[in-house]
Coordinates of C-alpha atoms in Angstrom, one line a residue:
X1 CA -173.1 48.8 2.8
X2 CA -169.2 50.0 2.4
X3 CA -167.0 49.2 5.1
X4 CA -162.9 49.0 5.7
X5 CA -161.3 46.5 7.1
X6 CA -157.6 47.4 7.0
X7 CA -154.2 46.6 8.7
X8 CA -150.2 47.6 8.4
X9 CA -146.7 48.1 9.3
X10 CA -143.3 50.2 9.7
X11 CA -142.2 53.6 8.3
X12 CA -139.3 53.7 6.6
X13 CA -136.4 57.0 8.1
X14 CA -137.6 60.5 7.6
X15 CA -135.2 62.5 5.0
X16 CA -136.1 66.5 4.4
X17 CA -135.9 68.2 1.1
X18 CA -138.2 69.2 -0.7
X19 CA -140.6 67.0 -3.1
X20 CA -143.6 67.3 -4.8
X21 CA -146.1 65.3 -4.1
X22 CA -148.9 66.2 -6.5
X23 CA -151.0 63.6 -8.9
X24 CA -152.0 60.4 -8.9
X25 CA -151.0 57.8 -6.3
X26 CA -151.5 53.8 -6.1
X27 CA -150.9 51.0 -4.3
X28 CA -152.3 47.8 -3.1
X29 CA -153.1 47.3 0.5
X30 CA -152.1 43.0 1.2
X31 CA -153.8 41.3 4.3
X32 CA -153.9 38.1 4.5
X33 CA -154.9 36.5 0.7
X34 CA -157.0 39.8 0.0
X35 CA -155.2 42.3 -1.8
X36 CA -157.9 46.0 -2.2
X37 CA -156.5 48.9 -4.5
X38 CA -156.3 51.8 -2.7
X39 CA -155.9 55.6 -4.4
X40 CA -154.9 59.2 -3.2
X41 CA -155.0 61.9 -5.5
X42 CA -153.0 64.9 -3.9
X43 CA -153.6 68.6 -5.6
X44 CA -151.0 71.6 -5.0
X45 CA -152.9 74.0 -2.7
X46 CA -152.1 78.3 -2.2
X47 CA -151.1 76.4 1.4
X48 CA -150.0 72.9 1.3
X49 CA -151.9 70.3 -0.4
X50 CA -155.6 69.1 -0.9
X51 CA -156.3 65.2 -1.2
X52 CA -159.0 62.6 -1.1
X53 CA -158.8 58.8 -0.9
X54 CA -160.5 56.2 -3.3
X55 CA -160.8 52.2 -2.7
X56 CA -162.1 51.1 -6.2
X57 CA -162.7 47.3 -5.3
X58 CA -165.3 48.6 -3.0
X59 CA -166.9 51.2 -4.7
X60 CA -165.9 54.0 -2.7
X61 CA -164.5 57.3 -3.8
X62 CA -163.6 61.0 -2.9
X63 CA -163.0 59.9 1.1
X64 CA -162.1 63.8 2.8
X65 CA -158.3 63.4 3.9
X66 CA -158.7 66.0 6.5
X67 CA -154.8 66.9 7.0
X68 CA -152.1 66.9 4.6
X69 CA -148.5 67.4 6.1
X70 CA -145.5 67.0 4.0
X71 CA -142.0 67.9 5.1
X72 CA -139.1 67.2 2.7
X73 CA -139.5 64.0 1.5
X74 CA -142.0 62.6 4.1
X75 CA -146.1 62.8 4.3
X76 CA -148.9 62.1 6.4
X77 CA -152.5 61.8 5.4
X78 CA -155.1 61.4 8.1
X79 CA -158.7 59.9 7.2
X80 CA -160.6 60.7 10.6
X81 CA -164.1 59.3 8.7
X82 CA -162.4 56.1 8.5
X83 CA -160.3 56.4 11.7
X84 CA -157.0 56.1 9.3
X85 CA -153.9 57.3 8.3
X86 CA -150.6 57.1 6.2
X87 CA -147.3 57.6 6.6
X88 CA -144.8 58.1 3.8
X89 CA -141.6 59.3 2.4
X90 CA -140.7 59.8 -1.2
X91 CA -137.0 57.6 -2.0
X92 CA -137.9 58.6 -5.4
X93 CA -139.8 60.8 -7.8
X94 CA -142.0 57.4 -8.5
X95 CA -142.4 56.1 -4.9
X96 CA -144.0 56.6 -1.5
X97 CA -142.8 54.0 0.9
X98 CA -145.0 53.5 4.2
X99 CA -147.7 52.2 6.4
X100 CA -151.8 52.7 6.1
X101 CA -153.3 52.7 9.7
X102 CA -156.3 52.1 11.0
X103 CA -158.4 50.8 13.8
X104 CA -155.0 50.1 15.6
X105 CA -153.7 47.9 13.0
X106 CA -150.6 48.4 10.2
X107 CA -150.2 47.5 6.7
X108 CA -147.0 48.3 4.5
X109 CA -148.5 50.4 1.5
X110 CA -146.3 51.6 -1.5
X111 CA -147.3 54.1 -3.8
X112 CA -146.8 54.5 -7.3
X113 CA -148.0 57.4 -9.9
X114 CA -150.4 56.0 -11.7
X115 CA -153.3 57.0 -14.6
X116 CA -156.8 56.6 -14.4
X117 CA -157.5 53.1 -15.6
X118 CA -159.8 52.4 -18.2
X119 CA -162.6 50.0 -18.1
X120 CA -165.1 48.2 -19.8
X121 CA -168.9 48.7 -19.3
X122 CA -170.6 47.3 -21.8
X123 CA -173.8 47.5 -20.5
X124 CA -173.6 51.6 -19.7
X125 CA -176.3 53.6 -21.7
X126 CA -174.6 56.3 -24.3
X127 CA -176.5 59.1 -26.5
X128 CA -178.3 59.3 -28.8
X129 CA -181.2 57.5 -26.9
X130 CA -184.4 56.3 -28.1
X131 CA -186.6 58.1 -25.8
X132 CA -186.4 61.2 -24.1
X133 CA -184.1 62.4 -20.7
X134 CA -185.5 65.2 -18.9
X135 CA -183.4 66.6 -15.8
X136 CA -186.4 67.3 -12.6
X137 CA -186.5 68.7 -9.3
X138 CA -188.7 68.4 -6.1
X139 CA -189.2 68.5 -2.9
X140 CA -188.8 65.6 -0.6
X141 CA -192.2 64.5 1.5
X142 CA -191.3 66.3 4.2
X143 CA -190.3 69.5 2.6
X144 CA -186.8 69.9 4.0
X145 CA -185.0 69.9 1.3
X146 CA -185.0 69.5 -2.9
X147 CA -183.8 66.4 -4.7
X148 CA -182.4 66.9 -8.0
X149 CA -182.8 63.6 -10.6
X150 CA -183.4 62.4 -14.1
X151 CA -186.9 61.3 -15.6
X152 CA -186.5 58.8 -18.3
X153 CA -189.8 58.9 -20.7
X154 CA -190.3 56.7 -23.8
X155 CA -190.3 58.8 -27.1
X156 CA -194.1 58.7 -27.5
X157 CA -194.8 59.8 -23.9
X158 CA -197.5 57.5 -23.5
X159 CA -195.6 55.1 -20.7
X160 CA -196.8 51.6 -19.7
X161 CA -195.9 51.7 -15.9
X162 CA -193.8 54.2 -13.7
X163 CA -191.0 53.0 -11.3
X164 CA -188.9 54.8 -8.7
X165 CA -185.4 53.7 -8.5
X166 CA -184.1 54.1 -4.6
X167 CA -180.1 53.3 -4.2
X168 CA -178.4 51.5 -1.4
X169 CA -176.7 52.7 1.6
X170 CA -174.1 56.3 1.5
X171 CA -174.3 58.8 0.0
X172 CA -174.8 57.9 -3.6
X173 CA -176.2 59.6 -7.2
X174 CA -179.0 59.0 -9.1
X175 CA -176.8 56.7 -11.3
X176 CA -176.6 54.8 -8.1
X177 CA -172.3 54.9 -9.2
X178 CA -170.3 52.1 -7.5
X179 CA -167.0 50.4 -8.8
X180 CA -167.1 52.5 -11.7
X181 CA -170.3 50.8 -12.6
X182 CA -173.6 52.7 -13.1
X183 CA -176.0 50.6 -11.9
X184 CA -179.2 52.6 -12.0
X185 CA -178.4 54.2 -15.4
X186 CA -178.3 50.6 -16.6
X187 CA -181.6 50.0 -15.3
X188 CA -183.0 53.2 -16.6
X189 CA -181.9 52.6 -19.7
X190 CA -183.2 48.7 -20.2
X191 CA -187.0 49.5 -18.5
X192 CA -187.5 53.1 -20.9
X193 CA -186.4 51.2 -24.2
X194 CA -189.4 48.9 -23.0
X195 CA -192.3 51.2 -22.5
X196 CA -191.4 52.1 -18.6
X197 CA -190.7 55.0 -17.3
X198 CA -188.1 55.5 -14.8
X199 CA -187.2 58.3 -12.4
X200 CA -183.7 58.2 -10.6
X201 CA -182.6 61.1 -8.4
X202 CA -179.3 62.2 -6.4
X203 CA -179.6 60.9 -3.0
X204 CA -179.6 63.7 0.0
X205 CA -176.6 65.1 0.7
X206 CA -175.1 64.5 -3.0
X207 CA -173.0 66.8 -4.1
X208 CA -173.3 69.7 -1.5
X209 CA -170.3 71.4 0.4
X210 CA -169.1 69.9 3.9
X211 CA -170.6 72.4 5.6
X212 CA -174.1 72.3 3.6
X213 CA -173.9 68.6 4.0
X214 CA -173.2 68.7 7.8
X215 CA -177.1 69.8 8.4
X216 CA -178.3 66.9 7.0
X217 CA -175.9 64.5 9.3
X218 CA -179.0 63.4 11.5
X219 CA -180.8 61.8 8.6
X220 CA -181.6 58.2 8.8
X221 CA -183.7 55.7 6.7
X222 CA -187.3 57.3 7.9
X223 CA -185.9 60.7 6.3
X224 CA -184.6 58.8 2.9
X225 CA -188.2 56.9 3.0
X226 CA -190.0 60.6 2.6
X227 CA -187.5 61.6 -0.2
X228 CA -188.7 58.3 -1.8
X229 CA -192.2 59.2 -1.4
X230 CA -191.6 62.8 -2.5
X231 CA -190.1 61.3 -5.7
X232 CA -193.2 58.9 -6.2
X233 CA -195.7 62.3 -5.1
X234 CA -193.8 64.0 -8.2
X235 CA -194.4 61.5 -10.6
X236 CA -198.3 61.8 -9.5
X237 CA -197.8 65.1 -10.9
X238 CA -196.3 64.6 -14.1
X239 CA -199.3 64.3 -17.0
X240 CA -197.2 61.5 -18.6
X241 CA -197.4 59.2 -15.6
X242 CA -200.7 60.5 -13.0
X243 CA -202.8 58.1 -14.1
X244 CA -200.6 55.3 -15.1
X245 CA -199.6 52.2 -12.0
X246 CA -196.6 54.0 -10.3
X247 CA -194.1 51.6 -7.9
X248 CA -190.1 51.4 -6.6
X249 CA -187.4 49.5 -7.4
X250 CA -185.2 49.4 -4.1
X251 CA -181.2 47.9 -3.9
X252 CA -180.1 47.2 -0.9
X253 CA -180.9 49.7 1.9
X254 CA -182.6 50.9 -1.1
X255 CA -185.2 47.7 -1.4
X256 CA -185.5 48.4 2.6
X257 CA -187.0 51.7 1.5
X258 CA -189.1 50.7 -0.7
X259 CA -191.1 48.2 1.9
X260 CA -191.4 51.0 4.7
X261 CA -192.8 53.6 1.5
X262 CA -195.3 51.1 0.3
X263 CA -196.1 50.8 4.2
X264 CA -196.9 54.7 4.6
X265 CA -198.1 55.6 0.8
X266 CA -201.1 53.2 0.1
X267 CA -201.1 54.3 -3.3
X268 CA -198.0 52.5 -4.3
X269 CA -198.9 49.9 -7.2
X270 CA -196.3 47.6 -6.7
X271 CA -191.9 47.0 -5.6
X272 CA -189.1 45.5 -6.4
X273 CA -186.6 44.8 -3.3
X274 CA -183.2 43.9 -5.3
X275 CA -181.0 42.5 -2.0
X276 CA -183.4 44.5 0.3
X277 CA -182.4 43.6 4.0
X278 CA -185.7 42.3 5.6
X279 CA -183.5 41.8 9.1
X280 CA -183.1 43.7 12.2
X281 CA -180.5 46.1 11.3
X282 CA -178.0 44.4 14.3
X283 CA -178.3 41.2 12.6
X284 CA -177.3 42.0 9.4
X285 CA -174.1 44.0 11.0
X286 CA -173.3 40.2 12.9
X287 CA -173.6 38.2 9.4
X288 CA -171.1 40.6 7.8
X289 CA -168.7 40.8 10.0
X290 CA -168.9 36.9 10.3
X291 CA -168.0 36.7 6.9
X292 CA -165.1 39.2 7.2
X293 CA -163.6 38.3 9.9
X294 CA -163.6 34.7 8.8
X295 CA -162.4 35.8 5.1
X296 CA -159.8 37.6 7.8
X297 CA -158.1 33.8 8.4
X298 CA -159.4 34.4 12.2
X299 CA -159.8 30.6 14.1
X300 CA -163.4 29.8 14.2
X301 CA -163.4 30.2 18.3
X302 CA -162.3 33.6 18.1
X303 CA -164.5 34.4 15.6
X304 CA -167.5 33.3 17.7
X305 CA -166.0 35.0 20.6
X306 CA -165.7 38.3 18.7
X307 CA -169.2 38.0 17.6
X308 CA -170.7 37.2 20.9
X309 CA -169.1 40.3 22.2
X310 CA -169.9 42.1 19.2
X311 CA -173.9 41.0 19.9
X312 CA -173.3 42.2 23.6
X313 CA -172.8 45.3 22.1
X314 CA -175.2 46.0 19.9
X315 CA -177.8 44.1 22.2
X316 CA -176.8 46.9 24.9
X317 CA -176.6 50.0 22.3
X318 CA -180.6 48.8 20.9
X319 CA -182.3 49.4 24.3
X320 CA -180.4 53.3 25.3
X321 CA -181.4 56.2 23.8
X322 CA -178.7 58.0 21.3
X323 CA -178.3 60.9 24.0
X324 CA -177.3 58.1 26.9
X325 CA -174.7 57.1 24.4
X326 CA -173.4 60.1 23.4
X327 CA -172.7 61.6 27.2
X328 CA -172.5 58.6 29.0
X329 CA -169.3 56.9 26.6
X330 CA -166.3 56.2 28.7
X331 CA -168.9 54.4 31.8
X332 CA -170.8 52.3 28.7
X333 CA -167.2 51.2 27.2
X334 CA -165.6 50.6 30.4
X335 CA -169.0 48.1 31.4
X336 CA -169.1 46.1 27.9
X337 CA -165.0 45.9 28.3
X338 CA -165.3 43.9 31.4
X339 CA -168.3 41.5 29.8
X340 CA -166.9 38.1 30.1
X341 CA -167.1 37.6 26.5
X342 CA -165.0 41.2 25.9
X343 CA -162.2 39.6 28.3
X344 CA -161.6 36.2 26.6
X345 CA -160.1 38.5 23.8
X346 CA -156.8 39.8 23.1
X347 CA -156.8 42.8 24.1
X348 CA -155.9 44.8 20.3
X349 CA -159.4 42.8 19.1
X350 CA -161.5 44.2 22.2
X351 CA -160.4 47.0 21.6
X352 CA -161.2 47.3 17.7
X353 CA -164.8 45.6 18.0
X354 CA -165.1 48.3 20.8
X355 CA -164.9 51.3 18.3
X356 CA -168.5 49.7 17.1
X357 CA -169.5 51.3 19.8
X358 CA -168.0 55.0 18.7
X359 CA -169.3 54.5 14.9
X360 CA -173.0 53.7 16.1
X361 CA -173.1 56.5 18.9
X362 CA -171.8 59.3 16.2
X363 CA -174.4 58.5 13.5
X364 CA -177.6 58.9 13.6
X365 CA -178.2 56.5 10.8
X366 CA -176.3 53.9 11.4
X367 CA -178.3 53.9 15.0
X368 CA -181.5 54.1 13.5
X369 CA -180.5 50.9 11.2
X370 CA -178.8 48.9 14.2
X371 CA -182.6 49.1 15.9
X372 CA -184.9 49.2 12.9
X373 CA -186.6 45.8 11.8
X374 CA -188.5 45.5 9.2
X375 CA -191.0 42.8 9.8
X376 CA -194.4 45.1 10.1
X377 CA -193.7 47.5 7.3
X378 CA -193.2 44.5 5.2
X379 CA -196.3 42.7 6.4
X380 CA -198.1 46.6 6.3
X381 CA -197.1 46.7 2.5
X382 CA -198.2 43.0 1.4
X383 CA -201.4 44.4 0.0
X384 CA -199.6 45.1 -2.5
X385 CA -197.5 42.6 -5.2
X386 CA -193.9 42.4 -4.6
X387 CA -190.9 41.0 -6.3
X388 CA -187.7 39.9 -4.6
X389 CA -184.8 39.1 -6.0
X390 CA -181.4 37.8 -4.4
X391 CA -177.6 36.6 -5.4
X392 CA -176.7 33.6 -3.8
X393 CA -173.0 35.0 -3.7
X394 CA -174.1 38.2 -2.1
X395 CA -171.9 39.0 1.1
X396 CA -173.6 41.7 2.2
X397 CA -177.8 40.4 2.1
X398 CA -177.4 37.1 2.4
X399 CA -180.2 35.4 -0.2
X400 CA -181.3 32.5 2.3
X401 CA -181.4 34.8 5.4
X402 CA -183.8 37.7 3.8
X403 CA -185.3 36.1 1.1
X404 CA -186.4 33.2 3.6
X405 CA -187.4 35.8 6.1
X406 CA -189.5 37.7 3.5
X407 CA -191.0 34.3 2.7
X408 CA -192.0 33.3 6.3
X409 CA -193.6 37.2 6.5
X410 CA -195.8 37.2 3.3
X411 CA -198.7 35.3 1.3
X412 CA -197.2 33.8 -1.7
X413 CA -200.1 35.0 -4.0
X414 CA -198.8 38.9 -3.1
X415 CA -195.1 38.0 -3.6
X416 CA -193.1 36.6 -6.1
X417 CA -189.5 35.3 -5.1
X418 CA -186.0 34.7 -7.2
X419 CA -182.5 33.6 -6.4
X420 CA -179.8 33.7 -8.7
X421 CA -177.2 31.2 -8.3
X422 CA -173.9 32.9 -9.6
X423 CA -174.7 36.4 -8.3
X424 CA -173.6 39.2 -6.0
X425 CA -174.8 42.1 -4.4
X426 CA -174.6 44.0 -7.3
X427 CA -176.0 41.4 -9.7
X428 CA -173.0 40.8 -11.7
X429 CA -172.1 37.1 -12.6
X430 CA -169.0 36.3 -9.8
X431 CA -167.0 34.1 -8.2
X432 CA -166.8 34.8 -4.4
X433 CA -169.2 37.7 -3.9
X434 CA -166.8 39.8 -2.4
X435 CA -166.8 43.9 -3.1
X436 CA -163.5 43.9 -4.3
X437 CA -164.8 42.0 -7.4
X438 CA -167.5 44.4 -8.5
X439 CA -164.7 46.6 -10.2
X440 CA -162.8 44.1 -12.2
X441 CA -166.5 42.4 -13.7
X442 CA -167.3 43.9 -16.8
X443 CA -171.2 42.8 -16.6
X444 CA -173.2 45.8 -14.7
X445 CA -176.1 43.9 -14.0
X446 CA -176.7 40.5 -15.4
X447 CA -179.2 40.3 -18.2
X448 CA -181.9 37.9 -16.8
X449 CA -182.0 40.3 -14.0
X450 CA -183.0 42.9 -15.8
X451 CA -185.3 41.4 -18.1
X452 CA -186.9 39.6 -15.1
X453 CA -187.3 43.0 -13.2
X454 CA -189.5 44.1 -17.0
X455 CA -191.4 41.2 -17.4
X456 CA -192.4 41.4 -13.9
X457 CA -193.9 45.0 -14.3
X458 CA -195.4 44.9 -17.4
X459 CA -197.4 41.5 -15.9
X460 CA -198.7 43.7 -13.5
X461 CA -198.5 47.5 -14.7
X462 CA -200.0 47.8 -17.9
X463 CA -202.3 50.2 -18.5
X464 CA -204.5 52.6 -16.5
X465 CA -206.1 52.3 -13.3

């Protein structure tokens, strides 16, 4: 779940002559006590230049900037994805003074050259391993398309239990690659050295050109489900693990996935949801933006106001059809901005909470998710065992919310539930939970997580069926 929440301010006097503006650039973008890194990375083109944008405390990396004009000293870079911009001028050869935009709001930025940083993973797996790494294609369920991954094996090719690993929300790799953390690599690494084998793959979309990646820009969950379930019809194929008990470790939207599979695929052993959302997909968009707009210093009452307006929103977008959206935009704005809860609101916050509208109308997936619930794909897949498994400082699945839902759904002799007091959404050890932590924690994933997640399998997936 990777989201911006940005603000800024003035630009200094434009001055022409000529600079270059390729490398490396830095700075930190301040609002309010959070501080988030923010990175451009500007090549010389035959025309101009090439650039794309990385935020490191949240993961994100390679954001398209769509236009790059530079005149003299002074630059603009527009994000259209992210409904940003910059504006900049060069004083000197080692600074860009100016202002990020986005969403109507200004935040100074200055940018600095600056090197890759180094960091340290511990945890991440290097070569020579103790069993062996095959790289495997195939198709996804429903044929449209072929999923590149990696198929971990233990050395004597006689595995104990199979698992699928299915990554969170975006467009991510099979190393499921977040904050300069390698999550599912991590995993991979920690179930094969036990006896488990382990197949991670490049999520749809990964890697492949604008254009190519534009045809799959209708996907949603439903289509990331079948790739799921072609991974899991591939290892069925695979001598090593066809007759062995086969299930899916999901994270995040990925742990969503793994319920609706295990709902469609009733030969599916067994799942692990790691911070799986078990709510409506509307509700889980109102509990995190509750938490940033109050980690945004807002008063309490305009928080509640902003979220009552935000629920009008999504309460009117749930029950029209994506087309009626689409076509119908300026008459569905101009109702919801005369709701009585839109009008208790300045008018900049309207406004921005009003652009929910926009982002939910122009994709496909995120519409799917604002509508989709859970609840009978959960209750469809209890037949099978299931193990779920929460931080209690995760900001983005909140533990008592989903946990307790999953709970109130399910028989407690087909699931098995864990919180874990000090943890976030990725499973590191923390201090507030928030994204802009994941980078600077050296722990990938915490080590009674993962030897939880082993113990769990082998319990229940040893041996043949």
């Amino acid at each position: 779940m990777k989201k911006f929440l940005f603000t800024l301010l003035a630009l200094l006097p434009i001055v022409a002559l000529g600079q270059d503006f390729a490398g490396r650039w830095g700075g930190l973008l301040s609002f309010n006590d959070n501080k988030i890194r923010l990175i451009f990375q500007l090549k010389a083109a035959a025309e101009g230049y090439t650039a794309t944008m990385d935020s490191p405390d949240q993961g994100v990396s390679g954001i398209p900037v769509e236009q790059v004009r530079v005149e003299g000293k002074a630059i603009e870079l527009e994000m259209p994805a992210l409904k940003a911009s910059y504006k900049g001028v060069m004083p000197t050869p080692k600074m860009i003074v100016g202002t990020f935009y986005q969403n109507g709001l200004e935040f100074p930025l200055i940018l600095a050259p600056e090197r890759p940083q180094k960091v340290n993973r511990p945890q991440e797996p290097r070569a020579p391993y103790p069993y062996t790494v095959s790289e495997v294609s195939f198709p996804s369920r429903d044929k449209s398309l072929t999923l590149n991954g990696t198929l971990t094996l233990p050395a004597d090719g006689n595995p104990l239990a199979a698992v699928i690993l299915v990554t969170g929300s975006g467009t991510q790799n099979r190393d499921e690659e977040i904050a300069q953390h390698k999550p599912f690599a991590v995993i991979a690494d920690y179930l094969t050295r036990r006896g488990i084998a382990v197949l991670r793959y490049d999520d749809r979309g990964y890697g492949l050109s604008k254009e190519e990646a534009a045809k799959l820009e209708y996907s949603t969950t439903e289509n990331m489900c079948l790739d799921a379930l072609g991974a899991w019809d591939y290892l069925r194929t695979r001598p090593e693990t066809a007759k062995i008990k086969c299930g899916i470790i999901g994270h995040s939207e990925g742990g969503t996935i793994a319920f609706m599979a295990a709902a469609r695929e009733r030969k599916i052993n067994f799942l692990v949801s790691m911070a799986g959302s078990t709510l409506r997909g509307d509700q889980v968009l109102i509990a995190q933006n509750r938490t940033a707009l109050s980690g945004a210093g807002l008063p309490l009452e305009v928080t509640e106001q902003s979220l009552d307006f935000l629920k009008n929103i999504f309460d009117f977008m749930r029950v029209r059809g994506l087309w009626d959206l689409q076509h119908n935009t300026r008459l569905h704005k101009t109702r919801l901005s005369n709701l009585p809860t839109a009008t208790k609101l300045p008018i900049t916050l309207r406004e921005s909470l009003l652009r929910s509208y926009d982002a939910v109308s122009a994709s496909p997936w995120l519409y799917f998710f604002l509508r989709y619930d859970p609840a009978e794909d959960i209750i469809r897949a209890s037949r099978i065992p299931m193990l779920a498994l929460n931080g209690e400082r995760d900001t983005q699945v909140n533990a008592e919310a989903h946990l307790g839902r999953l709970e109130q759904l399910l028989p407690t002799r087909r699931l098995t539930v864990k919180r874990y007091p000090n943890l976030n959404h990725l499973f590191q050890p923390c201090t507030t939970g928030l994204s802009n932590e994941y980078v600077q924690i050296e722990t990938t994933i915490d080590e009674e997580v993962l030897s939880d997640i082993t113990q769990w399998i082998l319990s229940r997936g040893i041996g043949h069926k």
